Short mmCIF file of C-alpha atoms in Angstrom, two decimals:
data_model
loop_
_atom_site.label_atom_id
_atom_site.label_comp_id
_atom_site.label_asym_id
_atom_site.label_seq_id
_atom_site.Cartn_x
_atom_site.Cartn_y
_atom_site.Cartn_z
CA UNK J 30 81.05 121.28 67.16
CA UNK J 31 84.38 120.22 68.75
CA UNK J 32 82.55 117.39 71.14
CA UNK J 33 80.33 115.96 67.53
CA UNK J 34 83.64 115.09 66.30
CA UNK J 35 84.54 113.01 68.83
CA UNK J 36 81.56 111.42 68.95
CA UNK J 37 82.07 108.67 66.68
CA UNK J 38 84.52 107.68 68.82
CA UNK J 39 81.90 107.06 71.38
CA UNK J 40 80.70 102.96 71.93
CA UNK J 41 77.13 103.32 70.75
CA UNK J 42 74.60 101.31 73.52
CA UNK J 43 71.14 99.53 73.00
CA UNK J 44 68.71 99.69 75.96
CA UNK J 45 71.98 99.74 77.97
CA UNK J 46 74.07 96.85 75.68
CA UNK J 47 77.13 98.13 74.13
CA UNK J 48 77.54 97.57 70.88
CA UNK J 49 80.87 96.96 70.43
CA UNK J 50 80.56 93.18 71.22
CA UNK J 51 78.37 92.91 67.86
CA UNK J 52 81.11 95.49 66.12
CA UNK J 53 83.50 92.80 66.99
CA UNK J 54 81.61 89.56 66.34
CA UNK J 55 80.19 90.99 62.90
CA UNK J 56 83.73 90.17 60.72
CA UNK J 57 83.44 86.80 61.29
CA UNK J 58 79.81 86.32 59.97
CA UNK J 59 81.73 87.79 56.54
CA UNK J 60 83.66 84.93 56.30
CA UNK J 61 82.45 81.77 54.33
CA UNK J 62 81.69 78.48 56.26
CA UNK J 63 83.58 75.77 55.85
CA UNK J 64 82.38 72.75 53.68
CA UNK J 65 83.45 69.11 53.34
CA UNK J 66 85.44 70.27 49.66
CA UNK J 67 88.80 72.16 49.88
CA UNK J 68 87.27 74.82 47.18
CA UNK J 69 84.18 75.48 46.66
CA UNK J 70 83.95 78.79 44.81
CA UNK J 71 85.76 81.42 43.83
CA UNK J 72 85.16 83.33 47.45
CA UNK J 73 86.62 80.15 48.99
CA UNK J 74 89.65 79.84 46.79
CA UNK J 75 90.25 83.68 47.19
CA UNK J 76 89.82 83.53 50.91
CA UNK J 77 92.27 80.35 51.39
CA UNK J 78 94.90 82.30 49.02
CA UNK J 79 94.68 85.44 51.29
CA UNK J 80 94.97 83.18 54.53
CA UNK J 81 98.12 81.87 52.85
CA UNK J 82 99.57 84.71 51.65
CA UNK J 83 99.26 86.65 55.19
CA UNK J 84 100.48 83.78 57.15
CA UNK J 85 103.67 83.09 54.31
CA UNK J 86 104.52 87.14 55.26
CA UNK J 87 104.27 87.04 59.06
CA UNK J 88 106.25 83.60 59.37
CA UNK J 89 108.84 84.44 57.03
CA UNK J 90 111.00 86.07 59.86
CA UNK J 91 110.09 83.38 62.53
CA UNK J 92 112.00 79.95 62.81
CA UNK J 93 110.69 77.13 62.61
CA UNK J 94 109.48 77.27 66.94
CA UNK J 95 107.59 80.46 65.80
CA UNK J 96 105.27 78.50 63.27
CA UNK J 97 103.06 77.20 66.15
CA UNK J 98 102.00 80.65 66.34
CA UNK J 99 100.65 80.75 62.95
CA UNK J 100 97.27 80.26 63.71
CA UNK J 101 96.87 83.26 66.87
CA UNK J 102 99.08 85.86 64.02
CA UNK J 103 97.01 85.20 61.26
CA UNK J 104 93.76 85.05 63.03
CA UNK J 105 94.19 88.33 65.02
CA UNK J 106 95.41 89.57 61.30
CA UNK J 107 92.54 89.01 59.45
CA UNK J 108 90.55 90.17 62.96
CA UNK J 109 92.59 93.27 62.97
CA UNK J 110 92.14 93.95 59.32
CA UNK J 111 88.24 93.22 58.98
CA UNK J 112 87.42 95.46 61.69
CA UNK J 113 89.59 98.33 60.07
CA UNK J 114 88.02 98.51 56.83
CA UNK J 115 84.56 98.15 58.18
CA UNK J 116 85.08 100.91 60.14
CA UNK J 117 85.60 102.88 57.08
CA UNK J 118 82.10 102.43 56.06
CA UNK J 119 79.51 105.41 57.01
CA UNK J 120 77.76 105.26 59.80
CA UNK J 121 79.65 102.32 61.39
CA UNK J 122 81.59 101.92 64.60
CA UNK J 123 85.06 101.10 64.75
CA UNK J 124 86.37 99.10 67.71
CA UNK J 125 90.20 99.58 67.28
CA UNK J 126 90.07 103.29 67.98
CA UNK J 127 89.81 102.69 71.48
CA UNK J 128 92.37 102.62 73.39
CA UNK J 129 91.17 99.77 76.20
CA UNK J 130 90.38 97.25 73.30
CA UNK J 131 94.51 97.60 71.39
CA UNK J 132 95.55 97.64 74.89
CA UNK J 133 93.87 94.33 75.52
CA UNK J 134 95.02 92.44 72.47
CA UNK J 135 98.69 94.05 72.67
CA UNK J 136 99.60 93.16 76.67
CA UNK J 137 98.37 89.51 76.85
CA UNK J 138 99.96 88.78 73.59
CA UNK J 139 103.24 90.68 74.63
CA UNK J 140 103.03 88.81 78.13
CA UNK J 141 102.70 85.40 76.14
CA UNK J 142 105.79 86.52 74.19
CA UNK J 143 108.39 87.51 76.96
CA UNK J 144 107.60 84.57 79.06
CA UNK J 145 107.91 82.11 76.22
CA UNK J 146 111.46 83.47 76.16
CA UNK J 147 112.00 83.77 80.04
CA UNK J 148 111.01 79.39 80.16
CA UNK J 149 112.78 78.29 77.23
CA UNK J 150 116.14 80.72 77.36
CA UNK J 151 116.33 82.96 80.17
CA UNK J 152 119.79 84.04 79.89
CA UNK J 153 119.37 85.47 76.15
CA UNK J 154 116.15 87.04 76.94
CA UNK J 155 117.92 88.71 80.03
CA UNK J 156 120.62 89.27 77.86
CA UNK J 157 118.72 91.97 75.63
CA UNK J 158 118.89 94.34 78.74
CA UNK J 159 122.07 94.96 78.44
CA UNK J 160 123.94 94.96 75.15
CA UNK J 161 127.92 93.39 74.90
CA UNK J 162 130.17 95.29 75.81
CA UNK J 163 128.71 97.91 77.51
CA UNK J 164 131.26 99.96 79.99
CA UNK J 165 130.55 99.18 83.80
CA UNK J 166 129.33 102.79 84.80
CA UNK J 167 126.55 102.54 82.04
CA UNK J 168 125.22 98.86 83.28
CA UNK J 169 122.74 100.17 85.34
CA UNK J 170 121.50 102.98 83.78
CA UNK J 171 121.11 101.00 80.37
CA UNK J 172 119.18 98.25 82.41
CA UNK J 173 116.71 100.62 83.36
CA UNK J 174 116.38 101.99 79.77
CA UNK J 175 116.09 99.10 77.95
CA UNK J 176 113.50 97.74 80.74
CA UNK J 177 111.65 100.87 80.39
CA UNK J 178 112.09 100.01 76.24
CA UNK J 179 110.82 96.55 77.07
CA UNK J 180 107.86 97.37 79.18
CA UNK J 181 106.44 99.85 76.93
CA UNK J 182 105.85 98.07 73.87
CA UNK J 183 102.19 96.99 74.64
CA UNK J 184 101.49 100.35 75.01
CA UNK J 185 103.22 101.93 71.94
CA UNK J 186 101.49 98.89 70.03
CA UNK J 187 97.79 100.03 71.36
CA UNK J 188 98.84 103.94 71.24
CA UNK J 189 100.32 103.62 67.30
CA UNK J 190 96.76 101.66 66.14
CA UNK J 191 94.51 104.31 68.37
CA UNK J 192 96.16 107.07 66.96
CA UNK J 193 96.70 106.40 63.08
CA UNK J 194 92.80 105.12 63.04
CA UNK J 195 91.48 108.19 65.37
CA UNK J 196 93.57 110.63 63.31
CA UNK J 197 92.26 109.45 60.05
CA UNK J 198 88.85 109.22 61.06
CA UNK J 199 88.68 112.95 62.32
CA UNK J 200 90.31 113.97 58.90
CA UNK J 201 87.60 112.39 56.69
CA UNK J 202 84.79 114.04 58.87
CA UNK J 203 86.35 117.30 58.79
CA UNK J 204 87.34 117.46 55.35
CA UNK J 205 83.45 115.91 54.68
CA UNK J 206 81.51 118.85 57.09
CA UNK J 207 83.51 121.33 55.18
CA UNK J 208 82.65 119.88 50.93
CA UNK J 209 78.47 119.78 52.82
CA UNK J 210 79.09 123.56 53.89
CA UNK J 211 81.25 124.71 51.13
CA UNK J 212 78.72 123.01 48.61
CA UNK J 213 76.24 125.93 48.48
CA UNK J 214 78.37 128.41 49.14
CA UNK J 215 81.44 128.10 46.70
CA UNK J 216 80.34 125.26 44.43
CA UNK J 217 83.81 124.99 42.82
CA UNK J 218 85.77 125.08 46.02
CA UNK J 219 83.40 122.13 47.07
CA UNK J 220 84.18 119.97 44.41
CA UNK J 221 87.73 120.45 45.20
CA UNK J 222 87.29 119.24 48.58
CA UNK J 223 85.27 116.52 47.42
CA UNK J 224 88.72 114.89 45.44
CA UNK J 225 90.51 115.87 48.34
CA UNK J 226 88.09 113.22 50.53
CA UNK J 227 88.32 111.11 47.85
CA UNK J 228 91.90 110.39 48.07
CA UNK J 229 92.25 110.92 51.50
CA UNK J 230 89.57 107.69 51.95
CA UNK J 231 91.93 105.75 49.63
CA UNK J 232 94.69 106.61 52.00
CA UNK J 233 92.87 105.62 54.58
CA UNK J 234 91.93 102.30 53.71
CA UNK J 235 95.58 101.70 52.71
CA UNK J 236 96.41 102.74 56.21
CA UNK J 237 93.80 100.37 57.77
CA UNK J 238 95.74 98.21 56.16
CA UNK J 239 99.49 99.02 57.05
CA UNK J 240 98.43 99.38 60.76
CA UNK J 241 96.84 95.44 61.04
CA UNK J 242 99.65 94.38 59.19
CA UNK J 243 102.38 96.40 61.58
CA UNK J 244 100.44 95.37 64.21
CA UNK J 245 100.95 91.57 64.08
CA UNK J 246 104.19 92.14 62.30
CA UNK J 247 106.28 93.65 65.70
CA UNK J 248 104.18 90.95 67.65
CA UNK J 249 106.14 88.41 65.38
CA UNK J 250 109.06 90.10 65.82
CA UNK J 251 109.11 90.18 69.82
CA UNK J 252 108.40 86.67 69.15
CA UNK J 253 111.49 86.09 67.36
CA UNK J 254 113.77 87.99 70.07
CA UNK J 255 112.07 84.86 72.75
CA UNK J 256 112.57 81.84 70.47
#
């Protein structure tokens, strides 16, 4: 019982294919194509206004250098967010509970980040190791702390997605085997359960949410500390 939990978590395979490539390919066929008209329809006009919106929120704390990353933030956004709330869905696979895939769009991303500040300022972005006015017999035990605090932030970005996702995942399917089992046996206790999974899913989807959108936001904000 404990390993069919996890099991969702597994990448489902094809005559040997993994999946996940078409898990993470499928958002995009969601999206409208683009015509020769700004708007179209009303999916068109609602799709440009939540492009704008997204990219108005993650560029707000970024000068005006940080704008040229509007188009990786807000792509990797909606990305982030699609693949989320799909996941929701029953009987679907969701790509950003493992680990190896956050991991992969946190580092490079990161990387990009610190060595846009290393070219164009390297003495402020060396200057975050060690804060002003720090006493001399601290110096080099704070550089090693805040280069520890530095080099794990890819990690705490992949870690914080893997683990709100996984952890709400595993609730739903609990809290769901138990309203199947209970149904038959205590009818009223079932129902009970069943409101409990019903707001628990709302949470969920809010938190699907919050995590894309905390995601990209502290990958804006790293970009701010380099520009």
């Amino acid at each position: 019982m404990n390993l069919s939990f996890f099991d969702q978590f597994m990448s489902p395979h094809l005559l040997g294919i993994p999946l996940i490539l078409i898990s993470l390919l499928f958002p995009a066929l969601l999206l409208p194509s683009p015509r020769n008209r700004w708007v179209t329809n009303r999916i068109s006009a609602l799709q440009s206004w939540f492009i704008y919106t997204i990219t108005k929120q993650l560029m707000t704390p970024l000068n005006k250098k940080g704008h040229k990353w509007a188009l990786i933030l807000s792509s990797l956004m909606i990305f982030l967010l699609s693949i989320n709330l799909l996941g929701l869905l029953p009987y679907t696979f969701t790509p950003t509970t493992q680990l190896f895939m956050n991991l992969a769009l946190a580092f490079p991303l990161w990387l990009a980040t610190l060595l846009t500040g290393l070219r164009n300022q390297p003495s402020a972005s060396l200057g975050h190791l060690l804060p002003e006015g720090t006493p001399t017999p601290l110096i080099p035990a704070l550089i090693m702390i805040e280069t520890t605090s530095l080099l794990i932030r890819p990690l705490a970005l992949g870690v914080r997605l893997t683990a709100n996702l996984t952890a709400g995942h595993l609730l739903i399917q609990l809290i769901s085997t138990a309203t199947a089992v209970l149904f038959s046996i205590m009818p009223a206790i079932s129902i009970l359960t069943a409101c409990v999974l019903l707001l628990l899913t709302i949470l969920e989807v809010a938190v699907a949410m919050i995590q894309a959108y905390v995601f990209v936001l502290l990958l804006s904000l790293y970009l701010q500390e380099n520009i």
